[in-house]
Amino acid sequence: MSVSVVLFTSDLRLHDHPPLHAAVKESDEVVPLFVLDRRIEETGFAAPNRRAFLADCLRDLDAGLRERGGRLVVRAGDVAEEVGRIAAETDADDVRMSAGVSAYAHAREKRLREALESQGRRLHVHDAVVTAVPPGGVVPSGAGSDHFAVFTPYFRRWSEKSLRDPLTAPRAVRVPDGPGSLDLPARRDAGDVSPGLTEGGERAGRARFAAWRRAGLASYEELHDDMAGDATSRLSPHIHFGTVSVTELIHGARTAGGPGAEAFVRQLCWRDFHHQVLAARPTASHADYRPQHDRWRGEHDAGEEIRAWREGRTGYPVVDAAMRQLAHEGWMHNRGRLLTASFLTKTLYVDWRVGAAHFRELLVDGDIANNQLNWQWMAGTGTDSRPNRVLNPVIQGRRYDPEGAYVRRWVPELAGIQGSSVHEPWKLGPERPSSETYPEPLVDLAEGRARFAEARARS
């Protein structure tokens, strides 16, 4: 009787899962396996919000497998060792998994392949599971170019690529007797979790997309930057953990059609774009993709300003609102991500890695490719063709939160200020909040821009 192990990583779903589909089709029995990776725990990447969301995902995955006659096997430790142990226990012929793009994912795959080959077993790595188009699936025409460094030409080529059809979830999953499993992790054991953290799991992710496709997709192009309207899909945590398939999302959006669907697909393409950049340049997770020779400030010389930024106490209401949303939900509106990153790197001239680390600590969708490369994009060290662009938080606040509803939602100290005046409370008369209630602006915007320009000029 043939046995295949399916190693789940960032693909915690049953629908449109090529490794699981192939294993069920080609083997008599399948071991659905998830390893709580000791190395990820040691790096600190397993922050409380992601641990809690992961616990939801694993419980939902196990429930879905049990409905099909199977179960999820959970182990903890070194991935290569644990997978090899399970393969030996069940006398598995092979192991199947989805391809990753980070340096860590490549190293994990290499170690796993070597461990299995030493046992006489095979490792099958499936592309286009975590992304719609695998890194390297489209490359520039010029000789020697291994990836696209600019989004627009990538998007054109990516849009021409035919995607595979989404796969249905298996009707039955037969798991061999014997392989022991740890208890499923629980959300309550995750640590200090953001109080507004959303629910994880494939059922929740699919339900969210179905509801948003009916009620929000058509207006996405028009409303996706409306901070108070909260009109985005909020699917990024599910995409990060793979509880929904990017390929299935694209097919679903394109079937619906219209400008909103086109704008949504473009955003999904940005994710594939960043993944192919990181796959080609793994050091971009921690080093400048396009160095500007910045002399960034850090904790030593900007500690108080960094603390104020983290706590949402900069005195710039839309920046503070976004940072407080992050703390409460473990998620932030995309326009807020751009504004807060620009403020930290361009106005305060603080190292982008400081901001990326804080986001990675709190964001449930804290993906290495998207988080690090979006931070670099705003810092002017990444793929942005305008490295010196600076977003003015007052102008941006008035544009994307014109009535101030987003600010009042997250900065209750300013709830009594009506209309767009909330974006410049320091200009108000008697109703101006005291500095004890809400802080004065941390820095003058013009001075911040001048400091950034001067620093770049010296570089």
C-alpha positions as a Python dict, from the first residue, in 0.01 Angstrom:
ca = {
    (1, 'M'): (0, 0, 0),
    (2, 'S'): (151, 333, -109),
    (3, 'V'): (176, 623, 135),
    (4, 'S'): (250, 990, 68),
    (5, 'V'): (322, 1263, 322),
    (6, 'V'): (185, 1612, 247),
    (7, 'L'): (376, 1879, 438),
    (8, 'F'): (159, 2186, 492),
    (9, 'T'): (343, 2516, 530),
    (10, 'S'): (186, 2844, 416),
    (11, 'D'): (-94, 2663, 230),
    (12, 'L'): (-336, 2571, 509),
    (13, 'R'): (-636, 2471, 300),
    (14, 'L'): (-802, 2178, 127),
    (15, 'H'): (-937, 2359, -181),
    (16, 'D'): (-695, 2417, -468),
    (17, 'H'): (-406, 2239, -302),
    (18, 'P'): (-192, 2071, -573),
    (19, 'P'): (33, 1868, -336),
    (20, 'L'): (-268, 1723, -151),
    (21, 'H'): (-458, 1666, -476),
    (22, 'A'): (-166, 1475, -627),
    (23, 'A'): (-107, 1270, -312),
    (24, 'V'): (-472, 1164, -283),
    (25, 'K'): (-480, 1076, -654),
    (26, 'E'): (-155, 879, -667),
    (27, 'S'): (-128, 715, -321),
    (28, 'D'): (-350, 480, -123),
    (29, 'E'): (-297, 668, 202),
    (30, 'V'): (-189, 1022, 285),
    (31, 'V'): (-36, 1175, 597),
    (32, 'P'): (-137, 1544, 621),
    (33, 'L'): (144, 1690, 832),
    (34, 'F'): (221, 2025, 989),
    (35, 'V'): (544, 2083, 1181),
    (36, 'L'): (565, 2359, 1439),
    (37, 'D'): (905, 2470, 1320),
    (38, 'R'): (1155, 2518, 1600),
    (39, 'R'): (1375, 2738, 1384),
    (40, 'I'): (1091, 2980, 1314),
    (41, 'E'): (1020, 2996, 1686),
    (42, 'E'): (1385, 3078, 1752),
    (43, 'T'): (1390, 3364, 1501),
    (44, 'G'): (1097, 3538, 1670),
    (45, 'F'): (889, 3529, 1353),
    (46, 'A'): (619, 3329, 1532),
    (47, 'A'): (478, 3641, 1701),
    (48, 'P'): (158, 3614, 1912),
    (49, 'N'): (-87, 3737, 1646),
    (50, 'R'): (41, 3490, 1389),
    (51, 'R'): (51, 3211, 1646),
    (52, 'A'): (-314, 3275, 1731),
    (53, 'F'): (-422, 3292, 1368),
    (54, 'L'): (-220, 2978, 1294),
    (55, 'A'): (-398, 2795, 1576),
    (56, 'D'): (-732, 2881, 1416),
    (57, 'C'): (-605, 2766, 1076),
    (58, 'L'): (-478, 2432, 1201),
    (59, 'R'): (-797, 2357, 1391),
    (60, 'D'): (-1004, 2435, 1084),
    (61, 'L'): (-776, 2228, 862),
    (62, 'D'): (-802, 1933, 1099),
    (63, 'A'): (-1182, 1968, 1108),
    (64, 'G'): (-1198, 1969, 728),
    (65, 'L'): (-980, 1660, 708),
    (66, 'R'): (-1192, 1478, 968),
    (67, 'E'): (-1504, 1549, 763),
    (68, 'R'): (-1326, 1356, 486),
    (69, 'G'): (-1221, 1066, 705),
    (70, 'G'): (-872, 1194, 780),
    (71, 'R'): (-694, 1408, 1037),
    (72, 'L'): (-404, 1647, 1067),
    (73, 'V'): (-82, 1517, 1221),
    (74, 'V'): (105, 1785, 1415),
    (75, 'R'): (468, 1756, 1521),
    (76, 'A'): (717, 2007, 1662),
    (77, 'G'): (1090, 2046, 1612),
    (78, 'D'): (1324, 2055, 1315),
    (79, 'V'): (1122, 2019, 994),
    (80, 'A'): (1363, 1789, 812),
    (81, 'E'): (1398, 1562, 1114),
    (82, 'E'): (1026, 1544, 1187),
    (83, 'V'): (925, 1483, 826),
    (84, 'G'): (1191, 1215, 793),
    (85, 'R'): (1065, 1054, 1113),
    (86, 'I'): (703, 1050, 992),
    (87, 'A'): (808, 915, 653),
    (88, 'A'): (998, 632, 823),
    (89, 'E'): (712, 554, 1063),
    (90, 'T'): (462, 520, 779),
    (91, 'D'): (705, 383, 519),
    (92, 'A'): (603, 665, 288),
    (93, 'D'): (718, 659, -71),
    (94, 'D'): (741, 1035, -103),
    (95, 'V'): (674, 1375, 50),
    (96, 'R'): (491, 1659, -124),
    (97, 'M'): (500, 2029, -38),
    (98, 'S'): (452, 2375, -187),
    (99, 'A'): (748, 2580, -307),
    (100, 'G'): (853, 2883, -100),
    (101, 'V'): (1057, 3184, -206),
    (102, 'S'): (1254, 3303, 96),
    (103, 'A'): (1611, 3203, 171),
    (104, 'Y'): (1480, 3011, 470),
    (105, 'A'): (1228, 2821, 255),
    (106, 'H'): (1501, 2725, 6),
    (107, 'A'): (1729, 2608, 286),
    (108, 'R'): (1445, 2407, 442),
    (109, 'E'): (1372, 2241, 109),
    (110, 'K'): (1739, 2154, 57),
    (111, 'R'): (1774, 1998, 402),
    (112, 'L'): (1450, 1808, 362),
    (113, 'R'): (1546, 1672, 22),
    (114, 'E'): (1882, 1553, 155),
    (115, 'A'): (1719, 1388, 458),
    (116, 'L'): (1465, 1204, 245),
    (117, 'E'): (1715, 1096, -20),
    (118, 'S'): (1927, 942, 256),
    (119, 'Q'): (1620, 723, 331),
    (120, 'G'): (1560, 643, -36),
    (121, 'R'): (1248, 862, -54),
    (122, 'R'): (1148, 1143, -292),
    (123, 'L'): (1053, 1506, -235),
    (124, 'H'): (808, 1666, -479),
    (125, 'V'): (793, 2046, -464),
    (126, 'H'): (490, 2203, -632),
    (127, 'D'): (504, 2551, -787),
    (128, 'A'): (214, 2796, -819),
    (129, 'V'): (55, 2707, -487),
    (130, 'V'): (161, 2997, -266),
    (131, 'T'): (168, 3237, -564),
    (132, 'A'): (-38, 3244, -884),
    (133, 'V'): (268, 3258, -1108),
    (134, 'P'): (585, 3104, -964),
    (135, 'P'): (900, 3316, -935),
    (136, 'G'): (1077, 3283, -1266),
    (137, 'G'): (750, 3204, -1440),
    (138, 'V'): (784, 3530, -1630),
    (139, 'V'): (1120, 3702, -1682),
    (140, 'P'): (1236, 4005, -1882),
    (141, 'S'): (1335, 3950, -2244),
    (142, 'G'): (1684, 4091, -2202),
    (143, 'A'): (1975, 3853, -2168),
    (144, 'G'): (2093, 3797, -1813),
    (145, 'S'): (1776, 3929, -1644),
    (146, 'D'): (1644, 3678, -1394),
    (147, 'H'): (1356, 3887, -1255),
    (148, 'F'): (1156, 4204, -1306),
    (149, 'A'): (1272, 4502, -1100),
    (150, 'V'): (981, 4727, -1207),
    (151, 'F'): (617, 4639, -1146),
    (152, 'T'): (439, 4768, -1457),
    (153, 'P'): (623, 4555, -1717),
    (154, 'Y'): (595, 4259, -1481),
    (155, 'F'): (220, 4313, -1456),
    (156, 'R'): (185, 4317, -1834),
    (157, 'R'): (371, 3987, -1874),
    (158, 'W'): (204, 3834, -1568),
    (159, 'S'): (-142, 3923, -1704),
    (160, 'E'): (-66, 3734, -2026),
    (161, 'K'): (20, 3418, -1836),
    (162, 'S'): (-240, 3140, -1835),
    (163, 'L'): (-319, 3023, -1483),
    (164, 'R'): (-405, 2666, -1398),
    (165, 'D'): (-767, 2586, -1312),
    (166, 'P'): (-839, 2573, -937),
    (167, 'L'): (-864, 2224, -791),
    (168, 'T'): (-1156, 2102, -583),
    (169, 'A'): (-1106, 1979, -229),
    (170, 'P'): (-1065, 1601, -200),
    (171, 'R'): (-1379, 1405, -116),
    (172, 'A'): (-1190, 1165, 109),
    (173, 'V'): (-846, 1155, 271),
    (174, 'R'): (-738, 816, 404),
    (175, 'V'): (-470, 845, 674),
    (176, 'P'): (-270, 539, 783),
    (177, 'D'): (-299, 415, 1140),
    (178, 'G'): (-16, 490, 1371),
    (179, 'P'): (148, 831, 1328),
    (180, 'G'): (110, 1007, 1659),
    (181, 'S'): (26, 1374, 1680),
    (182, 'L'): (66, 1655, 1927),
    (183, 'D'): (-244, 1837, 2044),
    (184, 'L'): (-350, 2116, 1815),
    (185, 'P'): (-224, 2455, 1934),
    (186, 'A'): (-485, 2683, 2091),
    (187, 'R'): (-535, 3055, 2039),
    (188, 'R'): (-537, 3111, 2415),
    (189, 'D'): (-176, 2990, 2435),
    (190, 'A'): (-46, 3231, 2171),
    (191, 'G'): (55, 3509, 2412),
    (192, 'D'): (-31, 3879, 2405),
    (193, 'V'): (-267, 3885, 2106),
    (194, 'S'): (-422, 4200, 1960),
    (195, 'P'): (-780, 4222, 2094),
    (196, 'G'): (-936, 4276, 1752),
    (197, 'L'): (-753, 3996, 1572),
    (198, 'T'): (-967, 3833, 1303),
    (199, 'E'): (-1055, 3464, 1289),
    (200, 'G'): (-831, 3231, 1093),
    (201, 'G'): (-904, 2919, 892),
    (202, 'E'): (-1014, 2815, 545),
    (203, 'R'): (-1384, 2838, 621),
    (204, 'A'): (-1348, 3194, 745),
    (205, 'G'): (-1131, 3293, 449),
    (206, 'R'): (-1361, 3147, 186),
    (207, 'A'): (-1666, 3300, 353),
    (208, 'R'): (-1497, 3641, 363),
    (209, 'F'): (-1411, 3631, -6),
    (210, 'A'): (-1757, 3510, -106),
    (211, 'A'): (-1925, 3789, 89),
    (212, 'W'): (-1684, 4058, -32),
    (213, 'R'): (-1708, 3938, -393),
    (214, 'R'): (-2085, 3989, -374),
    (215, 'A'): (-2086, 4322, -191),
    (216, 'G'): (-1745, 4490, -222),
    (217, 'L'): (-1554, 4381, -530),
    (218, 'A'): (-1744, 4598, -779),
    (219, 'S'): (-1659, 4919, -589),
    (220, 'Y'): (-1301, 4822, -503),
    (221, 'E'): (-1132, 5043, -761),
    (222, 'E'): (-1325, 5346, -640),
    (223, 'L'): (-1312, 5283, -265),
    (224, 'H'): (-997, 5084, -185),
    (225, 'D'): (-813, 5396, -60),
    (226, 'D'): (-1106, 5518, 151),
    (227, 'M'): (-962, 5466, 497),
    (228, 'A'): (-1288, 5521, 685),
    (229, 'G'): (-1488, 5315, 437),
    (230, 'D'): (-1281, 5004, 509),
    (231, 'A'): (-1368, 4875, 162),
    (232, 'T'): (-1071, 4643, 104),
    (233, 'S'): (-1111, 4265, 107),
    (234, 'R'): (-914, 4216, 432),
    (235, 'L'): (-800, 3884, 287),
    (236, 'S'): (-427, 3942, 340),
    (237, 'P'): (-403, 3728, 659),
    (238, 'H'): (-574, 3441, 478),
    (239, 'I'): (-351, 3483, 173),
    (240, 'H'): (-42, 3485, 395),
    (241, 'F'): (-138, 3159, 566),
    (242, 'G'): (-275, 3010, 245),
    (243, 'T'): (-625, 2946, 376),
    (244, 'V'): (-741, 3086, 43),
    (245, 'S'): (-574, 3027, -294),
    (246, 'V'): (-446, 3329, -484),
    (247, 'T'): (-517, 3142, -807),
    (248, 'E'): (-876, 3084, -702),
    (249, 'L'): (-915, 3448, -598),
    (250, 'I'): (-795, 3564, -940),
    (251, 'H'): (-1029, 3329, -1122),
    (252, 'G'): (-1318, 3440, -899),
    (253, 'A'): (-1248, 3809, -952),
    (254, 'R'): (-1202, 3774, -1329),
    (255, 'T'): (-1528, 3581, -1353),
    (256, 'A'): (-1706, 3868, -1180),
    (257, 'G'): (-1534, 4118, -1410),
    (258, 'G'): (-1538, 4497, -1406),
    (259, 'P'): (-1296, 4771, -1294),
    (260, 'G'): (-1309, 4661, -930),
    (261, 'A'): (-1204, 4309, -1020),
    (262, 'E'): (-923, 4438, -1240),
    (263, 'A'): (-793, 4659, -958),
    (264, 'F'): (-810, 4369, -710),
    (265, 'V'): (-620, 4135, -944),
    (266, 'R'): (-356, 4404, -987),
    (267, 'Q'): (-303, 4407, -610),
    (268, 'L'): (-267, 4029, -609),
    (269, 'C'): (-8, 4069, -883),
    (270, 'W'): (191, 4303, -655),
    (271, 'R'): (226, 4010, -416),
    (272, 'D'): (359, 3781, -689),
    (273, 'F'): (591, 4061, -799),
    (274, 'H'): (746, 4092, -453),
    (275, 'H'): (781, 3716, -426),
    (276, 'Q'): (975, 3696, -752),
    (277, 'V'): (1200, 3983, -640),
    (278, 'L'): (1278, 3809, -310),
    (279, 'A'): (1332, 3474, -480),
    (280, 'A'): (1592, 3634, -706),
    (281, 'R'): (1746, 3855, -437),
    (282, 'P'): (1705, 3680, -99),
    (283, 'T'): (1920, 3943, 77),
    (284, 'A'): (1644, 4201, 12),
    (285, 'S'): (1479, 4067, 328),
    (286, 'H'): (1738, 4257, 531),
    (287, 'A'): (1957, 4463, 293),
    (288, 'D'): (1878, 4749, 57),
    (289, 'Y'): (1766, 4624, -284),
    (290, 'R'): (1885, 4950, -440),
    (291, 'P'): (2125, 5111, -194),
    (292, 'Q'): (2104, 5488, -158),
    (293, 'H'): (2392, 5491, 94),
    (294, 'D'): (2161, 5624, 363),
    (295, 'R'): (2287, 5696, 711),
    (296, 'W'): (1963, 5602, 879),
    (297, 'R'): (1888, 5691, 1237),
    (298, 'G'): (1802, 5408, 1476),
    (299, 'E'): (1706, 5338, 1834),
    (300, 'H'): (2021, 5505, 1969),
    (301, 'D'): (1963, 5851, 1823),
    (302, 'A'): (1587, 5846, 1753),
    (303, 'G'): (1456, 5629, 2034),
    (304, 'E'): (1190, 5871, 2163),
    (305, 'E'): (1057, 5942, 1815),
    (306, 'I'): (1045, 5572, 1729),
    (307, 'R'): (859, 5502, 2054),
    (308, 'A'): (605, 5774, 1976),
    (309, 'W'): (555, 5630, 1627),
    (310, 'R'): (501, 5278, 1763),
    (311, 'E'): (250, 5400, 2019),
    (312, 'G'): (55, 5621, 1780),
    (313, 'R'): (157, 5942, 1959),
    (314, 'T'): (331, 6138, 1681),
    (315, 'G'): (82, 6426, 1683),
    (316, 'Y'): (-14, 6355, 1321),
    (317, 'P'): (-364, 6208, 1354),
    (318, 'V'): (-381, 5984, 1047),
    (319, 'V'): (-41, 5831, 1129),
    (320, 'D'): (-146, 5773, 1488),
    (321, 'A'): (-482, 5627, 1385),
    (322, 'A'): (-314, 5374, 1157),
    (323, 'M'): (-60, 5270, 1421),
    (324, 'R'): (-337, 5221, 1676),
    (325, 'Q'): (-538, 5013, 1429),
    (326, 'L'): (-230, 4795, 1389),
    (327, 'A'): (-199, 4747, 1764),
    (328, 'H'): (-568, 4665, 1808),
    (329, 'E'): (-630, 4443, 1506),
    (330, 'G'): (-292, 4310, 1401),
    (331, 'W'): (-383, 4455, 1063),
    (332, 'M'): (-369, 4798, 899),
    (333, 'H'): (-537, 4958, 600),
    (334, 'N'): (-298, 4961, 305),
    (335, 'R'): (-305, 5339, 270),
    (336, 'G'): (-214, 5358, 639),
    (337, 'R'): (83, 5128, 579),
    (338, 'L'): (214, 5364, 314),
    (339, 'L'): (163, 5673, 530),
    (340, 'T'): (319, 5533, 846),
    (341, 'A'): (616, 5392, 657),
    (342, 'S'): (676, 5718, 473),
    (343, 'F'): (654, 5913, 798),
    (344, 'L'): (908, 5692, 975),
    (345, 'T'): (1160, 5671, 692),
    (346, 'K'): (1120, 6000, 507),
    (347, 'T'): (1007, 6245, 777),
    (348, 'L'): (1191, 6100, 1076),
    (349, 'Y'): (1469, 5944, 863),
    (350, 'V'): (1465, 5623, 1065),
    (351, 'D'): (1596, 5295, 924),
    (352, 'W'): (1324, 5105, 738),
    (353, 'R'): (1428, 4786, 917),
    (354, 'V'): (1307, 4935, 1247),
    (355, 'G'): (961, 4983, 1101),
    (356, 'A'): (959, 4649, 922),
    (357, 'A'): (1044, 4471, 1248),
    (358, 'H'): (758, 4641, 1432),
    (359, 'F'): (513, 4555, 1157),
    (360, 'R'): (639, 4198, 1148),
    (361, 'E'): (582, 4175, 1523),
    (362, 'L'): (216, 4277, 1499),
    (363, 'L'): (87, 4210, 1148),
    (364, 'V'): (-92, 3878, 1120),
    (365, 'D'): (-11, 3900, 747),
    (366, 'G'): (356, 3978, 822),
    (367, 'D'): (492, 3814, 508),
    (368, 'I'): (869, 3852, 453),
    (369, 'A'): (841, 3930, 82),
    (370, 'N'): (557, 4180, 108),
    (371, 'N'): (647, 4338, 440),
    (372, 'Q'): (1017, 4391, 374),
    (373, 'L'): (984, 4494, 11),
    (374, 'N'): (692, 4729, 73),
    (375, 'W'): (898, 4894, 344),
    (376, 'Q'): (1188, 4926, 103),
    (377, 'W'): (953, 5069, -160),
    (378, 'M'): (851, 5349, 79),
    (379, 'A'): (1206, 5400, 207),
    (380, 'G'): (1330, 5453, -148),
    (381, 'T'): (1570, 5160, -137),
    (382, 'G'): (1347, 4911, -318),
    (383, 'T'): (1176, 4890, -655),
    (384, 'D'): (1009, 5234, -652),
    (385, 'S'): (1123, 5445, -947),
    (386, 'R'): (1087, 5760, -734),
    (387, 'P'): (1308, 5690, -431),
    (388, 'N'): (1269, 6041, -291),
    (389, 'R'): (888, 6046, -282),
    (390, 'V'): (750, 6171, 54),
    (391, 'L'): (387, 6137, 160),
    (392, 'N'): (257, 6435, 357),
    (393, 'P'): (33, 6294, 633),
    (394, 'V'): (-189, 6604, 647),
    (395, 'I'): (-253, 6611, 272),
    (396, 'Q'): (-294, 6235, 261),
    (397, 'G'): (-529, 6241, 558),
    (398, 'R'): (-751, 6504, 397),
    (399, 'R'): (-751, 6311, 70),
    (400, 'Y'): (-818, 5960, 197),
    (401, 'D'): (-1008, 6039, 518),
    (402, 'P'): (-1175, 6367, 414),
    (403, 'E'): (-1433, 6376, 694),
    (404, 'G'): (-1191, 6249, 958),
    (405, 'A'): (-1400, 5941, 1044),
    (406, 'Y'): (-1102, 5704, 1037),
    (407, 'V'): (-904, 5929, 1272),
    (408, 'R'): (-1192, 5967, 1516),
    (409, 'R'): (-1246, 5588, 1516),
    (410, 'W'): (-892, 5517, 1631),
    (411, 'V'): (-788, 5836, 1814),
    (412, 'P'): (-1069, 5897, 2065),
    (413, 'E'): (-890, 6201, 2208),
    (414, 'L'): (-991, 6379, 1887),
    (415, 'A'): (-1347, 6244, 1866),
    (416, 'G'): (-1497, 6585, 1941),
    (417, 'I'): (-1333, 6754, 1642),
    (418, 'Q'): (-1561, 6748, 1340),
    (419, 'G'): (-1471, 6728, 974),
    (420, 'S'): (-1129, 6753, 816),
    (421, 'S'): (-1003, 6987, 1089),
    (422, 'V'): (-917, 6672, 1283),
    (423, 'H'): (-610, 6630, 1062),
    (424, 'E'): (-452, 6952, 1198),
    (425, 'P'): (-568, 6983, 1558),
    (426, 'W'): (-279, 7215, 1644),
    (427, 'K'): (-444, 7486, 1430),
    (428, 'L'): (-770, 7487, 1624),
    (429, 'G'): (-878, 7757, 1867),
    (430, 'P'): (-1050, 7688, 2201),
    (431, 'E'): (-1138, 7330, 2102),
    (432, 'R'): (-773, 7245, 2047),
    (433, 'P'): (-684, 6944, 2267),
    (434, 'S'): (-427, 7001, 2539),
    (435, 'S'): (-83, 6847, 2499),
    (436, 'E'): (-167, 6621, 2795),
    (437, 'T'): (-462, 6483, 2599),
    (438, 'Y'): (-303, 6459, 2255),
    (439, 'P'): (62, 6538, 2173),
    (440, 'E'): (191, 6827, 1968),
    (441, 'P'): (340, 6724, 1630),
    (442, 'L'): (658, 6528, 1683),
    (443, 'V'): (842, 6712, 1407),
    (444, 'D'): (770, 6992, 1163),
    (445, 'L'): (696, 6835, 826),
    (446, 'A'): (903, 7086, 632),
    (447, 'E'): (1199, 7032, 863),
    (448, 'G'): (1159, 6656, 826),
    (449, 'R'): (1157, 6678, 448),
    (450, 'A'): (1462, 6903, 456),
    (451, 'R'): (1645, 6660, 685),
    (452, 'F'): (1568, 6373, 450),
    (453, 'A'): (1674, 6569, 141),
    (454, 'E'): (1995, 6677, 308),
    (455, 'A'): (2076, 6323, 420),
    (456, 'R'): (2015, 6186, 71),
    (457, 'A'): (2227, 6461, -78),
    (458, 'R'): (2518, 6367, 151),
    (459, 'S'): (2486, 5998, 65),
}
